[in-house]
Amino acid sequence: MKKGSLVYQLMQIVTPMIRFGESRKEEKKKERERCKKTGEIWNPTRTSGIYESDTLKTYIKQCCIFLRWIKEKYKIRDIKKITKEMALEYLSYRRDRGDSAWTLQTIKSAINKIFRFKINVGNKDIDLPRRKKEDVVRSRVPRAHDKKINRDNYMDLITFLHATGLRRNEVKKLKKKNIKRINGVYNVIVLPKAAGGAKNGRGRVVESLKSMQGEIDDVIRNAKKNNSEYMFPKIPSKLDIHELRAYYANDKYDEVVEELPQAKASDLYITKDKQVYDKRALKRVSKNMGHNRIYVIVNSYSYIKRRTWEKS
């Protein structure tokens, strides 16, 4: 019986794994219970499903590249004949050609998820470079496409993103009715992904920067002049929204730290390069940004050199 191309076989594996709109948290509970019964070590990051469309696209893309390499090197046409050793060889090839730690981690995650190989890094299966904060290049320096945006046309959007730290898809689908003022501070209601909102599927309430309430007043006043139910009917594709999220993260952290009582030793988060943070503030910033992982805030949003967004 004809099996079809490797890509076709890949899609036959992937399709049953799609869990859009379902609860990843619930599957983690089931997996933990299963591991208890079987005696396996429970990995809290491992689930059988794929819950985000962006993750699905990334994993399919990486696995298709992997399959092209497999086909050229081993002439394999049956996806079931691909082994963990072949995957390790492929990862070594990508590492040795100079791919970044971030890319290699994505490839490993994609292959582990789709092929269920459980490849471990470090001294176990393969030695891959570790992701380091100083190696992050996204939004750290001006890019050519930054010059293609007339910032003066989008100052309200830029101001609002700085004040709230929303993702592109979140601000794109933000309706005016989902901005509320609570105890004198604007809060943004980000709906669950099923309702057109948060990236990770869970909704949240984002507390804006207290220092920017006046600016948000002006933005909302201007937004009322358009007839759309959405705050910003047009979002430019070239706008570096990740950078503006970083501005929010840094300013919100400083704001929260000032509100907190003096930190104890147990409240401190110390990085390998001896940078010291207050874990309590990091947790609050992370929750506002929809991550719920403090190391993401430190690794991806700190130390970003600011550019001048103000009108000249």
Short mmCIF file of N, CA, C and O in Angstrom, two decimals, residues 15-71:
data_model
loop_
_atom_site.label_atom_id
_atom_site.label_comp_id
_atom_site.label_asym_id
_atom_site.label_seq_id
_atom_site.Cartn_x
_atom_site.Cartn_y
_atom_site.Cartn_z
N THR A 15 -1.88 15.77 12.72
CA THR A 15 -3.29 16.15 12.78
C THR A 15 -3.99 15.70 14.06
O THR A 15 -4.69 16.51 14.71
N PRO A 16 -3.82 14.46 14.51
CA PRO A 16 -4.50 14.05 15.76
C PRO A 16 -3.95 14.76 17.01
O PRO A 16 -4.57 14.68 18.07
N MET A 17 -2.81 15.43 16.87
CA MET A 17 -2.21 16.09 18.02
C MET A 17 -2.76 17.50 18.25
O MET A 17 -2.49 18.11 19.29
N ILE A 18 -3.52 18.02 17.30
CA ILE A 18 -4.01 19.38 17.39
C ILE A 18 -5.06 19.48 18.49
O ILE A 18 -6.05 18.74 18.50
N ARG A 19 -4.85 20.42 19.42
CA ARG A 19 -5.75 20.59 20.56
C ARG A 19 -6.17 22.04 20.73
O ARG A 19 -6.29 22.54 21.84
N PHE A 20 -6.35 22.76 19.65
CA PHE A 20 -6.71 24.18 19.75
C PHE A 20 -7.98 24.33 20.58
O PHE A 20 -8.97 23.66 20.37
N GLY A 21 -7.93 25.27 21.54
CA GLY A 21 -9.11 25.54 22.36
C GLY A 21 -9.26 24.64 23.56
O GLY A 21 -10.12 24.88 24.41
N GLU A 22 -8.44 23.59 23.66
CA GLU A 22 -8.52 22.69 24.81
C GLU A 22 -7.55 23.13 25.91
O GLU A 22 -6.68 23.97 25.70
N SER A 23 -7.69 22.54 27.07
CA SER A 23 -6.88 22.94 28.22
C SER A 23 -5.60 22.11 28.31
O SER A 23 -5.63 20.90 28.50
N ARG A 24 -4.47 22.79 28.16
CA ARG A 24 -3.18 22.12 28.31
C ARG A 24 -2.96 21.74 29.77
O ARG A 24 -2.34 20.72 30.08
N LYS A 25 -3.49 22.54 30.66
CA LYS A 25 -3.35 22.28 32.09
C LYS A 25 -3.98 20.95 32.46
O LYS A 25 -3.43 20.18 33.26
N GLU A 26 -5.15 20.68 31.90
CA GLU A 26 -5.83 19.42 32.20
C GLU A 26 -5.04 18.22 31.69
O GLU A 26 -4.98 17.18 32.34
N GLU A 27 -4.44 18.37 30.50
CA GLU A 27 -3.67 17.25 29.98
C GLU A 27 -2.42 17.01 30.82
O GLU A 27 -1.99 15.87 30.99
N LYS A 28 -1.83 18.08 31.35
CA LYS A 28 -0.68 17.92 32.23
C LYS A 28 -1.05 17.10 33.46
O LYS A 28 -0.29 16.25 33.92
N LYS A 29 -2.24 17.35 34.01
CA LYS A 29 -2.71 16.59 35.17
C LYS A 29 -2.83 15.11 34.82
O LYS A 29 -2.43 14.23 35.59
N LYS A 30 -3.42 14.84 33.66
CA LYS A 30 -3.60 13.44 33.22
C LYS A 30 -2.25 12.77 33.02
O LYS A 30 -2.06 11.61 33.38
N GLU A 31 -1.29 13.51 32.44
CA GLU A 31 0.03 12.95 32.20
C GLU A 31 0.74 12.66 33.53
O GLU A 31 1.42 11.64 33.68
N ARG A 32 0.56 13.54 34.51
CA ARG A 32 1.17 13.33 35.82
C ARG A 32 0.60 12.08 36.48
O ARG A 32 1.35 11.28 37.07
N GLU A 33 -0.70 11.90 36.39
CA GLU A 33 -1.34 10.70 36.96
C GLU A 33 -0.87 9.44 36.25
O GLU A 33 -0.64 8.40 36.88
N ARG A 34 -0.71 9.54 34.93
CA ARG A 34 -0.24 8.38 34.17
C ARG A 34 1.17 7.99 34.59
O ARG A 34 1.47 6.80 34.77
N CYS A 35 2.04 8.99 34.80
CA CYS A 35 3.41 8.72 35.21
C CYS A 35 3.48 8.11 36.60
O CYS A 35 4.33 7.26 36.88
N LYS A 36 2.56 8.52 37.48
CA LYS A 36 2.51 7.93 38.81
C LYS A 36 2.20 6.44 38.74
O LYS A 36 2.78 5.63 39.46
N LYS A 37 1.28 6.10 37.86
CA LYS A 37 0.86 4.69 37.74
C LYS A 37 1.95 3.84 37.10
O LYS A 37 2.13 2.68 37.46
N THR A 38 2.68 4.42 36.12
CA THR A 38 3.67 3.63 35.39
C THR A 38 5.06 3.70 36.02
O THR A 38 5.95 2.93 35.66
N GLY A 39 5.25 4.66 36.95
CA GLY A 39 6.56 4.80 37.57
C GLY A 39 7.52 5.65 36.76
O GLY A 39 8.71 5.76 37.10
N GLU A 40 7.03 6.27 35.69
CA GLU A 40 7.88 7.12 34.87
C GLU A 40 8.12 8.46 35.57
O GLU A 40 7.35 8.89 36.43
N ILE A 41 9.22 9.11 35.19
CA ILE A 41 9.51 10.46 35.70
C ILE A 41 8.62 11.44 34.96
O ILE A 41 8.62 11.50 33.73
N TRP A 42 7.87 12.23 35.72
CA TRP A 42 6.96 13.18 35.10
C TRP A 42 7.71 14.43 34.65
O TRP A 42 8.45 15.04 35.41
N ASN A 43 7.52 14.79 33.39
CA ASN A 43 8.10 16.01 32.84
C ASN A 43 6.97 17.03 32.68
O ASN A 43 6.10 16.86 31.83
N PRO A 44 6.94 18.09 33.50
CA PRO A 44 5.82 19.04 33.46
C PRO A 44 5.69 19.80 32.15
O PRO A 44 4.66 20.42 31.89
N THR A 45 6.73 19.76 31.30
CA THR A 45 6.64 20.47 30.02
C THR A 45 6.12 19.58 28.90
O THR A 45 5.87 20.06 27.80
N ARG A 46 5.96 18.29 29.17
CA ARG A 46 5.62 17.36 28.10
C ARG A 46 4.13 17.04 28.08
O ARG A 46 3.55 16.60 29.07
N THR A 47 3.52 17.27 26.94
CA THR A 47 2.15 16.86 26.70
C THR A 47 2.07 16.27 25.30
O THR A 47 2.95 16.52 24.46
N SER A 48 1.04 15.52 25.02
CA SER A 48 0.93 14.88 23.71
C SER A 48 0.34 15.79 22.65
O SER A 48 0.51 15.57 21.46
N GLY A 49 -0.35 16.84 23.09
CA GLY A 49 -1.03 17.70 22.14
C GLY A 49 -0.26 18.95 21.79
O GLY A 49 0.74 19.30 22.41
N ILE A 50 -0.76 19.65 20.76
CA ILE A 50 -0.24 20.96 20.35
C ILE A 50 -1.40 21.94 20.47
O ILE A 50 -2.43 21.75 19.83
N TYR A 51 -1.21 23.00 21.25
CA TYR A 51 -2.33 23.86 21.64
C TYR A 51 -2.34 25.22 20.97
O TYR A 51 -3.32 25.95 21.09
N GLU A 52 -1.27 25.56 20.28
CA GLU A 52 -1.18 26.88 19.65
C GLU A 52 -0.92 26.74 18.15
O GLU A 52 -0.08 25.93 17.74
N SER A 53 -1.60 27.55 17.36
CA SER A 53 -1.42 27.48 15.90
C SER A 53 -0.01 27.89 15.50
O SER A 53 0.57 27.31 14.57
N ASP A 54 0.58 28.88 16.20
CA ASP A 54 1.94 29.29 15.87
C ASP A 54 2.94 28.17 16.16
O ASP A 54 3.88 27.96 15.39
N THR A 55 2.74 27.47 17.27
CA THR A 55 3.61 26.34 17.59
C THR A 55 3.47 25.25 16.54
O THR A 55 4.47 24.67 16.10
N LEU A 56 2.24 24.99 16.11
CA LEU A 56 2.01 23.98 15.07
C LEU A 56 2.76 24.32 13.80
O LEU A 56 3.45 23.47 13.21
N LYS A 57 2.65 25.57 13.35
CA LYS A 57 3.32 26.00 12.12
C LYS A 57 4.83 25.86 12.24
O LYS A 57 5.50 25.39 11.32
N THR A 58 5.37 26.25 13.41
CA THR A 58 6.82 26.17 13.62
C THR A 58 7.30 24.73 13.61
O THR A 58 8.31 24.39 12.97
N TYR A 59 6.58 23.85 14.30
CA TYR A 59 6.98 22.45 14.38
C TYR A 59 6.89 21.77 13.02
O TYR A 59 7.78 20.98 12.64
N ILE A 60 5.85 22.06 12.27
CA ILE A 60 5.72 21.47 10.94
C ILE A 60 6.86 21.94 10.03
O ILE A 60 7.47 21.16 9.30
N LYS A 61 7.16 23.23 10.09
CA LYS A 61 8.24 23.79 9.27
C LYS A 61 9.57 23.11 9.58
O LYS A 61 10.29 22.68 8.67
N GLN A 62 9.90 23.00 10.88
CA GLN A 62 11.18 22.41 11.27
C GLN A 62 11.24 20.92 10.92
O GLN A 62 12.29 20.42 10.50
N CYS A 63 10.14 20.23 11.10
CA CYS A 63 10.12 18.79 10.78
C CYS A 63 10.20 18.54 9.28
O CYS A 63 10.79 17.55 8.84
N CYS A 64 9.64 19.43 8.48
CA CYS A 64 9.74 19.29 7.03
C CYS A 64 11.18 19.46 6.57
O CYS A 64 11.66 18.74 5.68
N ILE A 65 11.89 20.42 7.17
CA ILE A 65 13.32 20.60 6.85
C ILE A 65 14.11 19.36 7.26
O ILE A 65 14.98 18.89 6.53
N PHE A 66 13.78 18.84 8.43
CA PHE A 66 14.42 17.61 8.91
C PHE A 66 14.16 16.44 7.96
O PHE A 66 15.08 15.68 7.62
N LEU A 67 12.94 16.33 7.47
CA LEU A 67 12.59 15.23 6.56
C LEU A 67 13.31 15.34 5.22
O LEU A 67 13.69 14.32 4.62
N ARG A 68 13.52 16.56 4.73
CA ARG A 68 14.27 16.74 3.49
C ARG A 68 15.71 16.25 3.66
O ARG A 68 16.27 15.59 2.78
N TRP A 69 16.28 16.58 4.82
CA TRP A 69 17.64 16.12 5.12
C TRP A 69 17.68 14.59 5.20
O TRP A 69 18.59 13.96 4.68
N ILE A 70 16.72 14.00 5.87
CA ILE A 70 16.62 12.54 6.01
C ILE A 70 16.52 11.87 4.64
O ILE A 70 17.21 10.87 4.35
N LYS A 71 15.67 12.41 3.80
CA LYS A 71 15.45 11.81 2.48
C LYS A 71 16.71 11.85 1.64
O LYS A 71 17.06 10.87 0.95
#
